[in-house]
Coordinates of N, CA and C in Angstrom, one line a residue:
M869 N 80.9 80.3 85.8 CA 80.8 80.4 87.2 C 80.5 81.9 87.6
L870 N 79.5 82.0 88.5 CA 79.1 83.4 88.9 C 80.1 83.9 89.9
T871 N 80.5 85.2 89.7 CA 81.4 85.8 90.7 C 80.8 87.1 91.2
D872 N 81.3 87.5 92.3 CA 81.0 88.9 92.8 C 82.3 89.6 92.9
Q873 N 82.2 90.9 92.8 CA 83.4 91.8 93.0 C 83.4 92.3 94.4
I874 N 84.6 92.2 95.0 CA 84.7 92.7 96.4 C 85.9 93.6 96.4
D875 N 85.7 94.8 97.0 CA 86.8 95.7 97.1 C 87.6 95.4 98.4
L876 N 88.9 95.3 98.2 CA 89.9 95.0 99.3 C 90.7 96.2 99.4
Y877 N 90.8 96.8 100.6 CA 91.7 97.9 100.9 C 92.8 97.5 101.8
L878 N 94.0 97.8 101.4 CA 95.2 97.4 102.2 C 96.0 98.7 102.6
G879 N 96.4 98.7 103.8 CA 97.3 99.8 104.3 C 98.7 99.3 104.2
L880 N 99.6 100.2 103.7 CA 101.0 99.8 103.6 C 101.8 100.9 104.2
G881 N 102.9 100.5 104.9 CA 103.8 101.5 105.6 C 105.2 100.9 105.6
S882 N 106.2 101.9 105.6 CA 107.6 101.5 105.8 C 108.3 102.7 106.4
N883 N 109.2 102.4 107.3 CA 110.1 103.5 107.8 C 111.6 103.0 107.9
S884 N 111.9 102.0 107.1 CA 113.3 101.5 107.1 C 113.7 101.3 105.6
G885 N 115.0 101.6 105.4 CA 115.5 101.5 104.0 C 114.9 102.5 103.0
D886 N 114.9 102.1 101.8 CA 114.3 103.0 100.7 C 112.8 102.8 100.8
R887 N 112.1 103.6 101.6 CA 110.7 103.5 101.8 C 109.9 103.5 100.6
K888 N 110.1 104.4 99.7 CA 109.3 104.5 98.5 C 109.5 103.3 97.6
A889 N 110.7 102.8 97.4 CA 111.0 101.6 96.6 C 110.3 100.4 97.3
G890 N 110.3 100.4 98.6 CA 109.7 99.3 99.4 C 108.2 99.2 99.2
L891 N 107.6 100.4 99.2 CA 106.1 100.4 98.9 C 105.8 100.0 97.5
H892 N 106.6 100.4 96.6 CA 106.4 100.0 95.2 C 106.6 98.5 95.0
R893 N 107.6 98.0 95.6 CA 107.9 96.6 95.6 C 106.8 95.8 96.2
A894 N 106.3 96.2 97.3 CA 105.2 95.5 98.0 C 103.9 95.5 97.1
L895 N 103.7 96.6 96.4 CA 102.5 96.6 95.5 C 102.7 95.7 94.4
E896 N 103.9 95.6 93.8 CA 104.2 94.6 92.7 C 103.9 93.2 93.2
M897 N 104.4 92.9 94.4 CA 104.3 91.6 95.0 C 102.8 91.3 95.3
L898 N 102.1 92.3 95.8 CA 100.6 92.1 96.0 C 99.9 91.8 94.7
D899 N 100.2 92.6 93.7 CA 99.6 92.3 92.4 C 99.8 90.8 92.0
S900 N 101.0 90.4 92.1 CA 101.3 89.0 91.8 C 100.5 88.0 92.7
A901 N 100.6 88.2 94.0 CA 100.0 87.3 94.9 C 98.4 87.3 94.8
L902 N 97.8 88.4 94.5 CA 96.4 88.5 94.4 C 95.9 88.2 93.0
G903 N 96.8 88.2 92.0 CA 96.4 87.9 90.6 C 95.7 89.0 89.9
T904 N 95.9 90.2 90.4 CA 95.3 91.4 89.7 C 96.1 92.6 90.1
H905 N 96.0 93.6 89.3 CA 96.7 94.9 89.5 C 95.8 95.7 90.4
Y906 N 96.3 96.5 91.3 CA 95.5 97.3 92.2 C 94.7 98.3 91.3
D907 N 93.5 98.6 91.8 CA 92.6 99.5 91.1 C 92.9 100.9 91.4
A908 N 93.3 101.2 92.5 CA 93.7 102.6 93.0 C 94.7 102.5 94.0
V909 N 95.6 103.5 94.1 CA 96.6 103.6 95.2 C 96.6 105.1 95.5
S910 N 96.7 105.4 96.8 CA 96.7 106.8 97.3 C 98.1 107.4 97.0
D911 N 98.2 108.7 97.4 CA 99.5 109.3 97.4 C 100.3 108.6 98.6
F912 N 101.6 108.6 98.5 CA 102.4 108.2 99.6 C 102.6 109.4 100.5
I913 N 102.2 109.2 101.8 CA 102.3 110.3 102.7 C 103.3 110.0 103.8
E914 N 104.0 111.0 104.2 CA 105.0 110.8 105.3 C 104.4 111.1 106.6
T915 N 104.6 110.2 107.6 CA 103.9 110.4 108.9 C 104.9 110.0 110.0
E916 N 104.6 110.5 111.2 CA 105.3 110.1 112.4 C 105.0 108.7 112.8
P917 N 105.9 108.0 113.4 CA 105.6 106.6 113.9 C 104.4 106.7 114.9
W918 N 103.6 105.7 114.9 CA 102.4 105.6 115.7 C 102.6 104.4 116.7
G919 N 102.5 104.8 118.0 CA 102.6 103.7 119.0 C 104.0 103.5 119.5
F920 N 105.0 104.2 119.0 CA 106.4 104.1 119.4 C 107.2 105.2 118.9
E921 N 108.4 105.4 119.5 CA 109.2 106.5 119.1 C 110.3 106.0 118.2
S922 N 110.6 106.8 117.2 CA 111.7 106.5 116.2 C 112.0 107.8 115.5
P923 N 113.3 108.0 115.2 CA 113.6 109.2 114.4 C 113.3 109.0 112.9
D924 N 112.9 107.7 112.5 CA 112.6 107.4 111.1 C 111.1 107.6 110.9
L925 N 110.8 108.5 110.0 CA 109.4 108.7 109.6 C 108.9 107.6 108.7
F926 N 107.6 107.4 108.7 CA 107.0 106.4 107.9 C 106.6 107.0 106.5
L927 N 106.5 106.2 105.5 CA 105.8 106.5 104.3 C 104.7 105.5 104.2
N928 N 103.5 106.0 104.1 CA 102.2 105.2 104.1 C 101.4 105.4 102.9
A929 N 100.6 104.4 102.5 CA 99.7 104.5 101.4 C 98.6 103.4 101.7
V930 N 97.5 103.6 100.9 CA 96.4 102.6 100.8 C 96.2 102.2 99.4
A931 N 96.0 100.9 99.2 CA 95.7 100.4 97.8 C 94.4 99.7 97.8
R932 N 93.7 99.9 96.7 CA 92.4 99.1 96.6 C 92.6 98.1 95.5
Y933 N 92.2 96.9 95.8 CA 92.1 95.8 94.8 C 90.7 95.4 94.6
V934 N 90.2 95.2 93.4 CA 88.9 94.7 93.1 C 89.0 93.2 92.8
L935 N 88.5 92.4 93.7 CA 88.7 90.9 93.6 C 87.4 90.3 93.0
D936 N 87.6 89.5 92.0 CA 86.5 88.6 91.5 C 86.5 87.4 92.3
V937 N 85.4 87.2 93.0 CA 85.3 86.1 94.0 C 84.1 85.2 93.6
P938 N 84.3 83.9 93.5 CA 83.2 83.0 93.1 C 82.1 83.1 94.2
R939 N 80.9 83.2 93.7 CA 79.7 83.2 94.7 C 79.8 82.0 95.6
G940 N 79.4 82.3 96.9 CA 79.5 81.2 97.8 C 80.8 81.0 98.5
T941 N 81.8 81.9 98.2 CA 83.1 81.8 98.8 C 83.0 82.0 100.3
D942 N 83.7 81.3 101.1 CA 83.8 81.5 102.5 C 84.7 82.7 102.7
V943 N 84.1 83.8 103.2 CA 84.8 85.1 103.3 C 85.9 85.0 104.3
S944 N 85.6 84.3 105.4 CA 86.7 84.2 106.4 C 87.9 83.5 105.8
R945 N 87.7 82.4 105.1 CA 88.8 81.7 104.5 C 89.5 82.6 103.4
L946 N 88.7 83.4 102.7 CA 89.3 84.3 101.7 C 90.2 85.3 102.4
A947 N 89.7 85.9 103.5 CA 90.4 86.9 104.3 C 91.7 86.3 104.9
H948 N 91.6 85.1 105.4 CA 92.8 84.5 105.9 C 93.9 84.2 104.8
S949 N 93.4 83.8 103.6 CA 94.3 83.6 102.5 C 95.0 84.9 102.1
I950 N 94.2 86.0 102.1 CA 94.8 87.3 101.8 C 95.9 87.7 102.9
L951 N 95.5 87.5 104.2 CA 96.4 87.7 105.3 C 97.7 86.9 105.2
D952 N 97.6 85.7 104.8 CA 98.7 84.8 104.6 C 99.6 85.4 103.5
K953 N 99.0 85.8 102.4 CA 99.8 86.4 101.3 C 100.5 87.7 101.8
C954 N 99.8 88.5 102.5 CA 100.4 89.8 103.0 C 101.6 89.5 103.9
K955 N 101.5 88.5 104.8 CA 102.5 88.2 105.8 C 103.7 87.6 105.0
A956 N 103.4 86.8 104.0 CA 104.5 86.1 103.2 C 105.3 87.2 102.5
I957 N 104.6 88.2 102.0 CA 105.3 89.4 101.3 C 106.2 90.1 102.3
E958 N 105.6 90.4 103.5 CA 106.4 91.1 104.5 C 107.7 90.3 104.8
R959 N 107.6 89.0 105.0 CA 108.8 88.1 105.3 C 109.7 88.1 104.1
E960 N 109.2 88.0 102.9 CA 110.1 88.0 101.7 C 110.9 89.3 101.6
M961 N 110.2 90.4 102.0 CA 110.9 91.7 101.9 C 111.8 92.0 103.0
G962 N 111.9 91.1 104.0 CA 112.9 91.2 105.1 C 112.3 91.5 106.5
R963 N 111.0 91.5 106.6 CA 110.5 91.8 107.9 C 110.6 90.5 108.8
T964 N 111.1 90.7 110.0 CA 111.4 89.6 110.9 C 110.6 89.7 112.1
G965 N 110.5 88.6 112.9 CA 109.9 88.7 114.2 C 108.4 88.5 114.1
S966 N 107.8 88.3 115.2 CA 106.4 88.1 115.4 C 105.9 89.3 116.2
P967 N 104.6 89.6 116.2 CA 104.1 90.7 117.1 C 104.5 90.4 118.6
E968 N 104.8 91.5 119.2 CA 105.2 91.4 120.7 C 104.2 92.2 121.4
Y969 N 104.0 91.8 122.7 CA 103.0 92.5 123.6 C 103.7 92.7 124.9
D970 N 103.3 93.9 125.6 CA 103.8 94.1 126.9 C 103.0 93.4 128.0
D971 N 103.4 93.6 129.2 CA 102.8 92.8 130.3 C 101.3 93.1 130.4
S972 N 100.8 94.2 129.9 CA 99.4 94.6 130.0 C 98.6 94.1 128.8
G973 N 99.3 93.5 127.8 CA 98.7 93.0 126.6 C 98.6 94.0 125.5
H974 N 99.3 95.1 125.6 CA 99.3 96.1 124.5 C 100.4 95.8 123.5
R975 N 100.2 95.9 122.3 CA 101.1 95.6 121.2 C 102.3 96.6 121.3
I976 N 103.5 96.0 121.1 CA 104.8 96.8 121.0 C 105.1 96.9 119.6
Y977 N 105.2 98.2 119.1 CA 105.5 98.5 117.8 C 107.0 98.9 117.6
R978 N 107.5 98.5 116.4 CA 108.9 98.8 116.1 C 109.0 99.3 114.6
S979 N 110.2 99.8 114.3 CA 110.5 100.2 112.9 C 110.4 98.9 112.1
R980 N 110.0 99.1 110.8 CA 109.9 98.0 109.9 C 110.0 98.4 108.4
I981 N 110.5 97.4 107.7 CA 110.8 97.6 106.3 C 109.5 97.7 105.5
I982 N 108.5 96.9 106.0 CA 107.2 96.9 105.3 C 106.1 96.4 106.3
D983 N 105.0 97.0 106.3 CA 103.8 96.6 107.0 C 102.6 96.6 106.1
I984 N 101.9 95.5 106.0 CA 100.7 95.5 105.2 C 99.5 95.0 106.0
D985 N 98.5 95.8 106.1 CA 97.3 95.5 106.9 C 96.1 95.5 106.0
I986 N 95.2 94.5 106.3 CA 93.9 94.5 105.7 C 93.1 95.5 106.4
L987 N 92.5 96.5 105.7 CA 91.7 97.5 106.3 C 90.2 97.1 106.2
L988 N 89.8 96.9 104.9 CA 88.4 96.6 104.6 C 88.4 95.5 103.6
L989 N 87.4 94.6 103.6 CA 87.1 93.6 102.6 C 85.6 93.7 102.3
G990 N 85.3 94.5 101.3 CA 83.9 94.8 101.0 C 83.2 95.3 102.3
D991 N 82.0 94.9 102.5 CA 81.3 95.3 103.8 C 81.3 94.2 104.8
F992 N 82.2 93.2 104.6 CA 82.2 92.1 105.5 C 82.9 92.5 106.8
R993 N 82.4 91.8 107.9 CA 83.0 92.0 109.2 C 83.5 90.6 109.7
I994 N 84.8 90.6 110.1 CA 85.4 89.4 110.6 C 85.9 89.8 112.0
D995 N 85.6 89.0 113.0 CA 86.1 89.2 114.4 C 86.6 87.9 114.9
E996 N 87.8 87.6 114.5 CA 88.5 86.4 115.0 C 89.8 86.7 115.7
D997 N 90.3 85.8 116.5 CA 91.5 86.1 117.3 C 92.6 86.7 116.5
D998 N 92.8 86.1 115.3 CA 94.0 86.4 114.5 C 93.7 87.4 113.3
L999 N 92.4 87.8 113.2 CA 92.0 88.7 112.1 C 90.8 89.4 112.4
K1000 N 90.8 90.8 112.3 CA 89.7 91.6 112.5 C 89.5 92.6 111.3
I1001 N 88.4 92.5 110.7 CA 88.1 93.3 109.6 C 86.7 93.9 109.8
P1002 N 86.5 95.2 109.7 CA 87.4 96.3 109.4 C 88.6 96.3 110.5
H1003 N 89.7 96.8 110.0 CA 90.8 96.9 111.0 C 90.4 97.8 112.2
P1004 N 90.5 97.2 113.4 CA 90.0 97.9 114.6 C 90.6 99.2 114.9
L1005 N 91.8 99.5 114.5 CA 92.5 100.8 114.9 C 92.5 101.8 113.8
M1006 N 92.0 101.5 112.6 CA 92.2 102.4 111.5 C 91.6 103.8 111.7
Q1007 N 90.5 103.9 112.5 CA 89.9 105.2 112.7 C 90.8 106.1 113.6
E1008 N 91.7 105.5 114.3 CA 92.6 106.2 115.2 C 93.9 106.7 114.5
R1009 N 94.0 106.2 113.3 CA 95.3 106.4 112.6 C 95.1 107.3 111.3
D1010 N 95.6 108.5 111.4 CA 95.5 109.4 110.3 C 96.3 108.9 109.1
F1011 N 97.4 108.1 109.4 CA 98.2 107.5 108.3 C 97.5 106.5 107.5
V1012 N 96.3 106.0 108.0 CA 95.4 105.1 107.3 C 94.3 105.9 106.7
M1013 N 93.6 106.8 107.5 CA 92.4 107.4 107.1 C 92.6 108.5 106.0
I1014 N 93.7 109.2 106.1 CA 94.0 110.2 105.0 C 94.1 109.5 103.6
P1015 N 94.9 108.5 103.5 CA 95.0 107.9 102.1 C 93.8 107.1 101.8
L1016 N 93.1 106.5 102.8 CA 91.9 105.8 102.5 C 90.8 106.7 102.0
R1017 N 90.6 107.9 102.7 CA 89.6 108.8 102.2 C 90.0 109.4 100.8
Q1018 N 91.3 109.5 100.5 CA 91.7 109.9 99.2 C 91.1 109.0 98.1
I1019 N 91.2 107.7 98.3 CA 90.6 106.7 97.4 C 89.1 106.7 97.4
L1020 N 88.5 106.7 98.6 CA 87.0 106.6 98.7 C 86.4 107.8 98.1
N1021 N 87.0 109.0 98.2 CA 86.5 110.2 97.6 C 86.9 110.5 96.2
G1022 N 87.7 109.5 95.6 CA 88.0 109.7 94.2 C 89.1 110.7 93.9
H1023 N 89.9 111.1 94.9 CA 90.9 112.1 94.8 C 92.3 111.5 94.5
I1024 N 92.3 110.6 93.6 CA 93.6 110.0 93.2 C 93.7 110.1 91.7

């Protein structure tokens, strides 16, 4: 079977509990769920909460996975499968609740034990109600762009 390799970039963050152990545990669980070990992981960087106030700082990182994908794979279906795996890991690690929005439709952010976001999936673009790739807010977030650039520029 012919396959293509697709780079998957995931953003990870935690500001509750043992943040470092939480990120390591999430990476182990992602390795298992994706069936491969990450190819690269950035430094863990400490950052202020984004979009809400909290005395608890975040620990953030980006991981790259190189996926062997059969040619002809429906990329939207693949992306949703990855999203489902990320959300299952978040739940298994203790994250509760669903995204909340204020009256004007803006997302309400809260402290969390783990957050896993799909940032990039190769050069594919997905714009669906429940999934947008590239992640639409990543350019606004230093806690994403600093570790992402670290990997992209080979500084790991």
